[in-house]
Amino acid sequence: MRIRLPRPLPPGGSAAFDFAWRLRIPPDGAPRGGQDGETFYINYWYPQMAVYDDVNGWQTDQYLGNAEFYMGYGNYDVALTVPAGWLVDATGKLQNPAEVLSAQTQARLDSAAHASGVVHVVTEADRTPGVSTTAGTNGKLTWRYRAENVRDVAWATSAKYLWDAANAVVGDVNGDGRPDTSAIYSFYRPEQRLSHWDQSARYNKYSIEFFSRYLAPYPYPHMTAVDGPTSCGGMEYPMMTCIGGQWDTLSLYEVTTHEIGHMWFPMIVGSDEKRYAWMDEGLTQFDQSQSMDDFFKGFDDEARNRKNYLDFAETGGEVELMHHGDRYPNYSSYGVASYYKPASIMVALRGVLGPEIFHKAYTEYIHRWAYKHPSPYDFFHTFEDVSGKDLSWFWRSWFFETWKLDQAIDTVTTVGDSVDIVVENKGRAVMPVRLAVTRVNGQVERLTLPVETWYAGVRRRSVRVARQPAVKTIEIDPDKDFPDIDRSNQVWPR
């Protein structure tokens, strides 16, 4: 809806709007929320202001399914009236706990704020008015929440929920030199223990603490995982994620840590997910891999992302990343360009810059663009500024084109007291060539052909190394940083 004001609103001015509206809560099957008769996840449920973007003006793209949302930041006061005995959680901080929570529930929550493990706040025996919640008035309770500087507000409620709680150490959020904490909540039905929801609070806590170290301190008062309708799949909202369906231990951690990763992209760094889906999904897919490697001690999620990207690239159906999210020809091309390819590109960028400079640039991007609306070029410029490198060749190859990388060892010959290695760039994408020459005595010699080698269109380049000690094997990119389409031609002997 477009509303013309009776007079222009000046910079720094304000206007008040009152809306009366109704929402029919959609059934299970509607994407990203809704209700299944037992759990109610209420999302995208109120009139919301469009973003006024300093690049594109009013951003009024409609939601069509795949591509997600572009939202401005605001402060919210919300009052939610539900039957007594129904548990509620929402974006924001509960303002009236004494009015809605029983003394027992409050005491258990207080203990969870200082416990080292998980506290069962509401158990199966507690799910009645007067035990889990207060008795209410006329069988109802009003829960009041306030949220500051968030993109959106969502909430969940059910009479069936159990409630587990813990706390996460998130680092120094307010700059006073002391570590801060956030509450960790998990709401789920008892039968969801079959999908390992009794581990949800632990997974939630681990993810928040990991990302607070790896990216930036988590700034919000709580992080909540909610067992919701199956069609939630995994969907992020400020301070909350709705997770539906059946899971094993690996996949429940994966979906939990992925959705929690979205608290940084796009909840803190407010990118336009609709026009540039890779800016939230791709970065979060990369972050998910770092979390899974840390939690499962060496699980290689980066390899899964790379395989998904390369397998699809070989079909010829790939679409470039700089593509409007609603205009991909099918979900496969959208998914690869939004999740798996950008996650693999981040690994390649880390390989180009080195882990230390890469991480410094990545966290600086978060710092510069927290609670703002960056474009892709702000991401590009931050990495170039921090690294001091012109990376235009990298952005062109991987974000604006669908060029493939195929670096190969063409020939290896003995020339006098040297070994001549001819390296070929068979694809259109250009990258540095990292060579590992292993000798019979176990010594490994590392050499790098800079990316500039290929700028003039040269396809082959010769590298010479000493003949002795004898060369046993030669390999391109032994660390598997770069998404090369054909690994078989990267080793010698074949």
Short mmCIF file of C-alpha atoms in Angstrom, two decimals:
data_model
loop_
_atom_site.label_atom_id
_atom_site.label_comp_id
_atom_site.label_asym_id
_atom_site.label_seq_id
_atom_site.Cartn_x
_atom_site.Cartn_y
_atom_site.Cartn_z
CA MET A 1 0.00 0.00 0.00
CA ARG A 2 1.22 3.48 -0.88
CA ILE A 3 0.10 6.39 1.28
CA ARG A 4 0.57 9.99 0.17
CA LEU A 5 1.21 12.27 3.12
CA PRO A 6 -0.71 15.56 3.34
CA ARG A 7 2.67 17.30 3.50
CA PRO A 8 6.26 16.10 2.92
CA LEU A 9 8.05 14.55 5.88
CA PRO A 10 11.31 16.48 6.46
CA PRO A 11 14.61 14.84 7.46
CA GLY A 12 14.47 14.02 11.15
CA GLY A 13 10.70 14.46 11.23
CA SER A 14 8.10 11.92 12.27
CA ALA A 15 4.59 10.81 11.42
CA ALA A 16 2.15 8.54 13.27
CA PHE A 17 0.16 5.84 11.51
CA ASP A 18 -2.64 3.72 12.97
CA PHE A 19 -3.66 0.51 11.21
CA ALA A 20 -6.46 -1.93 11.93
CA TRP A 21 -5.86 -5.29 10.29
CA ARG A 22 -6.58 -8.99 10.54
CA LEU A 23 -4.39 -11.98 9.74
CA ARG A 24 -5.60 -15.50 9.09
CA ILE A 25 -2.72 -17.65 10.34
CA PRO A 26 -1.77 -19.90 7.41
CA PRO A 27 -1.76 -23.68 7.83
CA ASP A 28 1.28 -25.93 7.65
CA GLY A 29 2.40 -25.84 4.03
CA ALA A 30 2.71 -22.09 3.84
CA PRO A 31 6.41 -21.16 3.81
CA ARG A 32 8.44 -19.96 6.77
CA GLY A 33 5.80 -20.12 9.55
CA GLY A 34 2.10 -20.64 10.23
CA GLN A 35 0.39 -23.27 12.36
CA ASP A 36 -0.19 -27.02 12.47
CA GLY A 37 -2.95 -27.04 15.10
CA GLU A 38 -0.47 -27.43 17.96
CA THR A 39 2.28 -24.91 17.35
CA PHE A 40 1.75 -21.39 16.07
CA TYR A 41 4.66 -19.45 14.56
CA ILE A 42 3.43 -15.96 13.69
CA ASN A 43 5.60 -14.33 11.05
CA TYR A 44 5.16 -11.38 8.66
CA TRP A 45 1.96 -10.53 10.46
CA TYR A 46 1.74 -6.72 10.66
CA PRO A 47 1.91 -3.74 8.27
CA GLN A 48 5.58 -2.98 7.76
CA MET A 49 7.34 0.02 6.27
CA ALA A 50 9.33 -0.51 3.09
CA VAL A 51 13.03 0.33 3.10
CA TYR A 52 14.07 3.64 1.65
CA ASP A 53 17.35 2.64 0.04
CA ASP A 54 19.98 5.30 -0.68
CA VAL A 55 20.86 3.49 -3.92
CA ASN A 56 17.47 2.42 -5.27
CA GLY A 57 14.92 4.59 -3.41
CA TRP A 58 11.79 2.96 -2.01
CA GLN A 59 12.31 -0.80 -2.23
CA THR A 60 8.86 -2.22 -2.94
CA ASP A 61 9.66 -5.64 -4.44
CA GLN A 62 6.95 -8.11 -3.49
CA TYR A 63 7.61 -11.44 -1.79
CA LEU A 64 7.23 -14.22 -4.37
CA GLY A 65 8.67 -17.29 -2.64
CA ASN A 66 12.38 -17.99 -3.04
CA ALA A 67 14.06 -14.64 -2.56
CA GLU A 68 13.60 -13.37 0.95
CA PHE A 69 13.25 -9.95 2.53
CA TYR A 70 14.68 -6.45 2.72
CA MET A 71 13.75 -4.69 5.95
CA GLY A 72 14.59 -1.51 7.82
CA TYR A 73 15.53 -1.28 11.49
CA GLY A 74 13.15 -0.13 14.19
CA ASN A 75 12.04 -0.38 17.81
CA TYR A 76 8.96 -2.43 18.71
CA ASP A 77 6.54 -2.69 21.63
CA VAL A 78 4.32 -5.75 21.30
CA ALA A 79 1.46 -7.07 23.46
CA LEU A 80 0.40 -10.68 22.79
CA THR A 81 -2.75 -12.08 24.42
CA VAL A 82 -3.01 -15.89 24.46
CA PRO A 83 -4.65 -18.54 26.66
CA ALA A 84 -3.09 -19.05 30.10
CA GLY A 85 -0.81 -22.08 30.17
CA TRP A 86 0.39 -21.45 26.61
CA LEU A 87 4.11 -20.65 26.43
CA VAL A 88 5.19 -17.68 24.33
CA ASP A 89 8.45 -16.30 23.07
CA ALA A 90 9.07 -13.40 20.71
CA THR A 91 11.66 -11.09 19.27
CA GLY A 92 12.66 -8.77 22.08
CA LYS A 93 12.87 -8.85 25.87
CA LEU A 94 9.89 -9.92 27.98
CA GLN A 95 8.79 -6.84 29.94
CA ASN A 96 6.32 -8.37 32.41
CA PRO A 97 7.66 -11.79 33.52
CA ALA A 98 6.03 -11.61 36.93
CA GLU A 99 2.60 -11.17 35.32
CA VAL A 100 2.84 -14.17 32.99
CA LEU A 101 5.38 -16.64 34.44
CA SER A 102 4.83 -18.69 37.56
CA ALA A 103 7.25 -18.36 40.47
CA GLN A 104 8.61 -21.82 39.63
CA THR A 105 9.28 -20.90 36.00
CA GLN A 106 10.93 -17.62 36.98
CA ALA A 107 13.18 -19.39 39.49
CA ARG A 108 14.28 -21.94 36.91
CA LEU A 109 14.97 -19.19 34.38
CA ASP A 110 17.06 -17.36 36.96
CA SER A 111 19.08 -20.51 37.58
CA ALA A 112 19.59 -20.99 33.82
CA ALA A 113 21.13 -17.52 33.61
CA HIS A 114 24.03 -18.77 35.77
CA ALA A 115 24.12 -22.50 34.99
CA SER A 116 26.90 -24.14 33.02
CA GLY A 117 24.48 -26.55 31.32
CA VAL A 118 20.84 -26.76 30.23
CA VAL A 119 17.95 -26.19 32.67
CA HIS A 120 14.53 -27.74 32.05
CA VAL A 121 12.34 -24.72 32.74
CA VAL A 122 8.98 -26.27 31.78
CA THR A 123 8.63 -30.05 31.73
CA GLU A 124 5.75 -32.28 30.63
CA ALA A 125 4.31 -32.18 34.16
CA ASP A 126 4.31 -28.38 34.25
CA ARG A 127 2.23 -27.49 31.19
CA THR A 128 -0.86 -26.07 32.92
CA PRO A 129 -2.00 -22.58 33.97
CA GLY A 130 -0.74 -21.73 37.43
CA VAL A 131 2.28 -24.05 37.05
CA SER A 132 4.14 -22.98 33.91
CA THR A 133 2.38 -19.61 33.68
CA THR A 134 0.26 -17.60 36.05
CA ALA A 135 -3.47 -18.32 36.10
CA GLY A 136 -4.38 -15.22 34.12
CA THR A 137 -7.63 -13.30 33.89
CA ASN A 138 -10.60 -14.99 32.24
CA GLY A 139 -8.20 -17.71 31.15
CA LYS A 140 -5.89 -15.35 29.23
CA LEU A 141 -2.50 -13.68 29.67
CA THR A 142 -0.89 -10.76 27.87
CA TRP A 143 2.83 -11.06 27.24
CA ARG A 144 4.65 -7.78 26.56
CA TYR A 145 7.90 -7.55 24.61
CA ARG A 146 10.18 -4.71 23.62
CA ALA A 147 12.78 -5.03 20.86
CA GLU A 148 15.27 -2.36 19.85
CA ASN A 149 17.09 -1.86 16.56
CA VAL A 150 15.73 -4.98 14.84
CA ARG A 151 14.45 -5.63 11.33
CA ASP A 152 11.32 -7.51 12.30
CA VAL A 153 9.32 -9.12 15.10
CA ALA A 154 8.06 -12.71 15.12
CA TRP A 155 6.59 -14.85 17.89
CA ALA A 156 5.59 -18.41 18.72
CA THR A 157 3.10 -20.02 21.07
CA SER A 158 1.80 -23.48 21.99
CA ALA A 159 0.18 -25.32 24.87
CA LYS A 160 2.38 -28.33 24.05
CA TYR A 161 5.81 -26.81 24.43
CA LEU A 162 8.56 -27.88 26.77
CA TRP A 163 11.04 -25.10 27.57
CA ASP A 164 14.80 -25.62 27.94
CA ALA A 165 17.13 -22.75 28.80
CA ALA A 166 20.83 -22.00 29.12
CA ASN A 167 23.09 -18.98 28.77
CA ALA A 168 25.80 -18.10 26.27
CA VAL A 169 28.90 -16.00 26.86
CA VAL A 170 28.98 -13.64 23.88
CA GLY A 171 31.92 -11.34 24.55
CA ASP A 172 32.00 -7.63 25.31
CA VAL A 173 28.90 -6.18 23.65
CA ASN A 174 28.66 -2.83 25.45
CA GLY A 175 32.36 -2.02 25.58
CA ASP A 176 32.78 -2.05 29.36
CA GLY A 177 35.58 -4.61 29.22
CA ARG A 178 33.53 -7.46 30.72
CA PRO A 179 32.00 -10.47 28.93
CA ASP A 180 28.25 -10.28 28.41
CA THR A 181 25.75 -13.14 28.21
CA SER A 182 22.56 -13.88 26.31
CA ALA A 183 19.76 -16.22 27.27
CA ILE A 184 19.41 -19.42 25.21
CA TYR A 185 15.91 -20.89 24.83
CA SER A 186 14.48 -23.95 23.10
CA PHE A 187 10.74 -24.65 22.80
CA TYR A 188 9.63 -28.05 21.51
CA ARG A 189 7.02 -30.79 21.82
CA PRO A 190 7.99 -33.95 23.77
CA GLU A 191 7.71 -36.19 20.70
CA GLN A 192 10.39 -34.09 19.00
CA ARG A 193 12.98 -35.75 21.19
CA LEU A 194 13.00 -38.30 18.36
CA SER A 195 14.53 -35.49 16.28
CA HIS A 196 16.99 -34.71 19.09
CA TRP A 197 15.31 -31.50 20.21
CA ASP A 198 16.47 -32.31 23.73
CA GLN A 199 19.90 -31.27 22.34
CA SER A 200 18.58 -28.07 20.78
CA ALA A 201 19.52 -25.70 23.62
CA ARG A 202 23.06 -27.13 23.65
CA TYR A 203 23.38 -26.67 19.89
CA ASN A 204 21.96 -23.16 20.18
CA LYS A 205 24.40 -22.19 22.95
CA TYR A 206 27.41 -23.60 21.09
CA SER A 207 26.48 -21.77 17.89
CA ILE A 208 25.96 -18.40 19.56
CA GLU A 209 29.26 -18.66 21.43
CA PHE A 210 31.15 -19.80 18.32
CA PHE A 211 29.81 -17.03 16.08
CA SER A 212 30.35 -14.45 18.83
CA ARG A 213 34.04 -15.38 18.75
CA TYR A 214 34.35 -15.83 15.00
CA LEU A 215 32.25 -12.91 13.73
CA ALA A 216 31.23 -10.37 16.40
CA PRO A 217 29.61 -10.49 19.85
CA TYR A 218 25.93 -11.45 19.74
CA PRO A 219 24.12 -8.25 20.79
CA TYR A 220 20.58 -9.42 21.59
CA PRO A 221 19.04 -10.51 24.94
CA HIS A 222 18.14 -14.04 23.84
CA MET A 223 18.38 -16.57 21.03
CA THR A 224 15.46 -18.97 20.71
CA ALA A 225 14.94 -22.11 18.64
CA VAL A 226 11.30 -23.07 18.12
CA ASP A 227 9.86 -26.41 17.01
CA GLY A 228 7.33 -25.22 14.43
CA PRO A 229 5.20 -26.42 11.53
CA THR A 230 7.02 -28.72 9.10
CA SER A 231 6.97 -26.07 6.39
CA CYS A 232 9.11 -23.76 8.54
CA GLY A 233 12.04 -25.92 7.44
CA GLY A 234 14.62 -23.60 8.93
CA MET A 235 13.84 -19.89 8.92
CA GLU A 236 15.47 -16.98 10.70
CA TYR A 237 13.93 -14.03 12.49
CA PRO A 238 15.57 -11.57 14.90
CA MET A 239 16.47 -13.50 18.07
CA MET A 240 14.46 -16.54 16.88
CA THR A 241 14.48 -19.40 14.41
CA CYS A 242 11.56 -21.62 13.42
CA ILE A 243 12.61 -25.20 12.62
CA GLY A 244 10.15 -27.77 11.31
CA GLY A 245 10.39 -31.39 10.21
CA GLN A 246 12.42 -34.42 11.26
CA TRP A 247 16.18 -34.38 11.85
CA ASP A 248 19.14 -36.50 12.89
CA THR A 249 21.85 -35.11 15.17
CA LEU A 250 24.02 -33.84 12.30
CA SER A 251 21.20 -32.17 10.38
CA LEU A 252 19.61 -30.62 13.48
CA TYR A 253 22.91 -29.00 14.39
CA GLU A 254 23.37 -27.94 10.76
CA VAL A 255 19.98 -26.23 10.45
CA THR A 256 20.26 -24.72 13.95
CA THR A 257 23.70 -23.23 13.42
CA HIS A 258 22.79 -22.02 9.93
CA GLU A 259 19.69 -20.15 11.09
CA ILE A 260 21.55 -18.75 14.10
CA GLY A 261 24.29 -17.60 11.72
CA HIS A 262 21.64 -15.41 10.10
CA MET A 263 21.61 -13.28 13.25
CA TRP A 264 24.73 -11.67 11.76
CA PHE A 265 23.65 -11.78 8.09
CA PRO A 266 21.12 -10.19 7.57
CA MET A 267 19.88 -9.33 11.09
CA ILE A 268 22.92 -7.25 12.04
CA VAL A 269 24.31 -6.51 8.57
CA GLY A 270 21.06 -5.62 6.80
CA SER A 271 21.61 -6.61 3.19
CA ASP A 272 18.95 -6.76 0.48
CA GLU A 273 18.29 -10.51 0.43
CA LYS A 274 15.85 -10.23 -2.46
CA ARG A 275 18.23 -8.68 -4.95
CA TYR A 276 21.47 -10.24 -3.66
CA ALA A 277 20.62 -13.50 -1.91
CA TRP A 278 24.29 -14.48 -1.65
CA MET A 279 24.90 -11.59 0.77
CA ASP A 280 22.96 -13.37 3.50
CA GLU A 281 22.63 -17.01 2.44
CA GLY A 282 26.06 -17.44 0.94
CA LEU A 283 27.92 -15.83 3.81
CA THR A 284 25.84 -17.77 6.33
CA GLN A 285 26.45 -21.03 4.46
CA PHE A 286 30.18 -20.33 4.75
CA ASP A 287 29.82 -19.50 8.46
CA GLN A 288 27.82 -22.70 8.98
CA SER A 289 30.80 -24.66 7.65
CA GLN A 290 33.12 -23.02 10.17
CA SER A 291 30.71 -23.83 13.01
CA MET A 292 30.27 -27.45 11.94
CA ASP A 293 34.03 -27.92 11.63
CA ASP A 294 34.42 -26.59 15.18
CA PHE A 295 31.56 -28.56 16.73
CA PHE A 296 32.19 -31.88 14.98
CA LYS A 297 35.99 -31.44 15.08
CA GLY A 298 36.97 -31.58 11.44
CA PHE A 299 33.67 -32.21 9.65
CA ASP A 300 34.29 -30.87 6.12
CA ASP A 301 31.12 -28.98 5.24
CA GLU A 302 33.16 -26.81 2.86
CA ALA A 303 33.74 -29.89 0.68
CA ARG A 304 29.97 -30.55 0.56
CA ASN A 305 29.31 -26.98 -0.57
CA ARG A 306 32.02 -27.18 -3.22
CA LYS A 307 30.69 -30.49 -4.57
CA ASN A 308 27.13 -29.16 -4.78
CA TYR A 309 28.35 -26.13 -6.70
CA LEU A 310 30.66 -28.00 -9.08
CA ASP A 311 28.18 -30.79 -9.81
CA PHE A 312 25.59 -28.20 -10.85
CA ALA A 313 28.11 -26.09 -12.78
CA GLU A 314 28.85 -29.11 -14.98
CA THR A 315 25.18 -29.30 -16.01
CA GLY A 316 25.41 -25.89 -17.68
CA GLY A 317 22.48 -24.51 -15.69
CA GLU A 318 24.43 -22.04 -13.60
CA VAL A 319 23.36 -18.38 -13.28
CA GLU A 320 25.65 -15.61 -12.03
CA LEU A 321 25.45 -14.44 -8.42
CA MET A 322 24.68 -10.80 -9.28
CA HIS A 323 21.16 -11.73 -10.25
CA HIS A 324 17.81 -10.70 -8.80
CA GLY A 325 16.58 -13.45 -6.49
CA ASP A 326 13.15 -13.67 -8.11
CA ARG A 327 14.53 -14.04 -11.64
CA TYR A 328 16.37 -17.34 -11.51
CA PRO A 329 14.92 -19.89 -13.96
CA ASN A 330 14.49 -22.60 -11.30
CA TYR A 331 15.19 -23.33 -7.65
CA SER A 332 18.38 -25.29 -8.38
CA SER A 333 20.06 -22.33 -10.05
CA TYR A 334 18.85 -20.03 -7.25
CA GLY A 335 20.07 -22.41 -4.53
CA VAL A 336 23.53 -22.93 -6.01
CA ALA A 337 24.06 -19.22 -6.67
CA SER A 338 22.72 -18.20 -3.26
CA TYR A 339 24.22 -20.88 -0.99
CA TYR A 340 26.84 -23.30 -2.31
CA LYS A 341 28.80 -21.23 -4.82
CA PRO A 342 29.23 -18.12 -2.65
CA ALA A 343 30.21 -20.31 0.31
CA SER A 344 32.86 -21.93 -1.89
CA ILE A 345 33.98 -18.52 -3.16
CA MET A 346 34.56 -17.38 0.42
CA VAL A 347 36.88 -20.35 0.92
CA ALA A 348 38.71 -19.37 -2.29
CA LEU A 349 38.98 -15.75 -1.14
CA ARG A 350 40.45 -16.95 2.15
CA GLY A 351 42.95 -18.96 0.11
CA VAL A 352 43.90 -15.90 -1.96
CA LEU A 353 44.31 -13.50 0.98
CA GLY A 354 45.45 -15.91 3.69
CA PRO A 355 43.35 -16.72 6.77
CA GLU A 356 44.52 -13.77 8.88
CA ILE A 357 43.86 -10.97 6.38
CA PHE A 358 40.64 -12.64 5.21
CA HIS A 359 39.27 -12.81 8.75
CA LYS A 360 40.30 -9.23 9.49
CA ALA A 361 38.45 -8.02 6.38
CA TYR A 362 35.40 -10.16 7.10
CA THR A 363 34.95 -8.88 10.64
CA GLU A 364 35.64 -5.33 9.50
CA TYR A 365 32.78 -5.67 7.00
CA ILE A 366 30.46 -6.56 9.90
CA HIS A 367 31.78 -3.67 11.98
CA ARG A 368 31.38 -1.10 9.20
CA TRP A 369 27.93 -2.19 8.10
CA ALA A 370 26.18 -3.25 11.31
CA TYR A 371 22.57 -2.00 11.32
CA LYS A 372 23.05 -0.49 7.87
CA HIS A 373 22.23 -1.58 4.32
CA PRO A 374 25.38 -2.51 2.36
CA SER A 375 25.42 -3.20 -1.36
CA PRO A 376 27.66 -5.88 -2.89
CA TYR A 377 30.17 -3.15 -3.70
CA ASP A 378 30.49 -2.27 -0.02
CA PHE A 379 31.44 -5.91 0.60
CA PHE A 380 33.95 -5.82 -2.26
CA HIS A 381 35.44 -2.48 -1.21
CA THR A 382 35.88 -3.53 2.42
CA PHE A 383 37.94 -6.56 1.44
CA GLU A 384 40.05 -4.47 -0.96
CA ASP A 385 40.55 -1.72 1.60
CA VAL A 386 41.61 -4.05 4.41
CA SER A 387 43.80 -6.29 2.24
CA GLY A 388 45.32 -3.46 0.21
CA LYS A 389 44.77 -5.52 -2.95
CA ASP A 390 42.91 -4.91 -6.20
CA LEU A 391 40.55 -7.88 -6.32
CA SER A 392 38.50 -6.77 -9.32
CA TRP A 393 39.60 -9.89 -11.19
CA PHE A 394 38.17 -12.04 -8.39
CA TRP A 395 34.79 -10.28 -8.23
CA ARG A 396 34.47 -10.41 -12.03
CA SER A 397 35.21 -14.13 -12.33
CA TRP A 398 33.10 -15.35 -9.44
CA PHE A 399 30.23 -12.88 -8.94
CA PHE A 400 29.47 -11.43 -12.37
CA GLU A 401 30.20 -14.45 -14.57
CA THR A 402 29.68 -18.20 -14.56
CA TRP A 403 33.23 -18.92 -15.68
CA LYS A 404 34.75 -22.17 -14.51
CA LEU A 405 38.17 -22.75 -13.01
CA ASP A 406 40.25 -25.56 -14.49
CA GLN A 407 43.94 -25.43 -13.64
CA ALA A 408 45.97 -28.38 -14.94
CA ILE A 409 49.49 -29.80 -15.02
CA ASP A 410 50.08 -30.14 -18.75
CA THR A 411 53.57 -31.69 -18.96
CA VAL A 412 56.49 -32.47 -16.65
CA THR A 413 59.89 -32.92 -18.32
CA THR A 414 63.54 -33.05 -17.28
CA VAL A 415 65.71 -30.29 -18.70
CA GLY A 416 69.33 -30.60 -17.63
CA ASP A 417 69.50 -30.21 -13.86
CA SER A 418 65.91 -28.89 -13.69
CA VAL A 419 62.37 -30.20 -13.90
CA ASP A 420 60.15 -28.14 -16.20
CA ILE A 421 56.47 -28.03 -15.13
CA VAL A 422 54.00 -26.62 -17.65
CA VAL A 423 50.81 -25.39 -16.01
CA GLU A 424 47.71 -24.76 -18.12
CA ASN A 425 44.73 -22.52 -17.38
CA LYS A 426 42.01 -24.44 -19.23
CA GLY A 427 39.00 -22.55 -17.86
CA ARG A 428 37.96 -18.91 -18.21
CA ALA A 429 38.24 -18.06 -14.51
CA VAL A 430 41.67 -16.85 -13.45
CA MET A 431 43.26 -17.60 -10.08
CA PRO A 432 46.78 -17.87 -8.68
CA VAL A 433 48.31 -21.31 -9.16
CA ARG A 434 49.53 -22.93 -5.96
CA LEU A 435 51.99 -25.77 -6.60
CA ALA A 436 53.26 -28.32 -4.09
CA VAL A 437 56.32 -30.26 -5.28
CA THR A 438 57.00 -33.29 -3.06
CA ARG A 439 60.41 -34.94 -3.29
CA VAL A 440 61.41 -38.53 -2.53
CA ASN A 441 62.94 -37.48 0.79
CA GLY A 442 59.59 -36.05 1.94
CA GLN A 443 60.56 -32.41 1.44
CA VAL A 444 57.67 -30.26 0.10
CA GLU A 445 58.42 -27.17 -1.98
CA ARG A 446 55.61 -24.61 -2.41
CA LEU A 447 55.49 -22.26 -5.39
CA THR A 448 52.87 -19.74 -6.54
CA LEU A 449 52.16 -18.37 -9.98
CA PRO A 450 50.42 -15.01 -9.40
CA VAL A 451 47.02 -14.38 -10.93
CA GLU A 452 48.57 -11.69 -13.15
CA THR A 453 50.18 -14.56 -15.11
CA TRP A 454 46.90 -15.03 -16.98
CA TYR A 455 45.86 -11.42 -17.54
CA ALA A 456 47.13 -11.19 -21.12
CA GLY A 457 45.28 -14.33 -22.17
CA VAL A 458 48.23 -16.69 -21.86
CA ARG A 459 47.03 -20.29 -21.48
CA ARG A 460 50.25 -22.04 -20.42
CA ARG A 461 53.17 -21.10 -18.23
CA SER A 462 56.37 -23.00 -17.43
CA VAL A 463 57.82 -23.32 -13.93
CA ARG A 464 61.23 -24.84 -13.26
CA VAL A 465 62.43 -26.49 -10.07
CA ALA A 466 65.66 -28.30 -9.19
CA ARG A 467 65.89 -31.87 -10.44
CA GLN A 468 67.38 -33.22 -7.19
CA PRO A 469 66.28 -34.55 -4.79
CA ALA A 470 64.08 -36.42 -7.24
CA VAL A 471 60.50 -35.19 -7.64
CA LYS A 472 57.94 -37.73 -6.43
CA THR A 473 54.64 -35.87 -6.95
CA ILE A 474 53.38 -32.46 -8.05
CA GLU A 475 49.95 -31.11 -7.13
CA ILE A 476 48.02 -27.91 -7.81
CA ASP A 477 46.08 -26.45 -4.87
CA PRO A 478 46.83 -29.26 -2.39
CA ASP A 479 44.77 -27.48 0.30
CA LYS A 480 41.62 -27.65 -1.89
CA ASP A 481 40.91 -23.95 -1.45
CA PHE A 482 39.80 -23.26 -5.01
CA PRO A 483 36.66 -24.70 -6.68
CA ASP A 484 38.37 -26.37 -9.63
CA ILE A 485 36.07 -28.25 -12.00
CA ASP A 486 38.52 -31.15 -12.60
CA ARG A 487 40.84 -32.30 -9.83
CA SER A 488 42.12 -35.26 -11.85
CA ASN A 489 44.39 -33.09 -14.02
CA GLN A 490 45.92 -31.30 -11.02
CA VAL A 491 48.28 -34.09 -9.96
CA TRP A 492 51.41 -35.61 -11.47
CA PRO A 493 51.92 -38.40 -12.10
CA ARG A 494 48.34 -38.99 -13.17
#
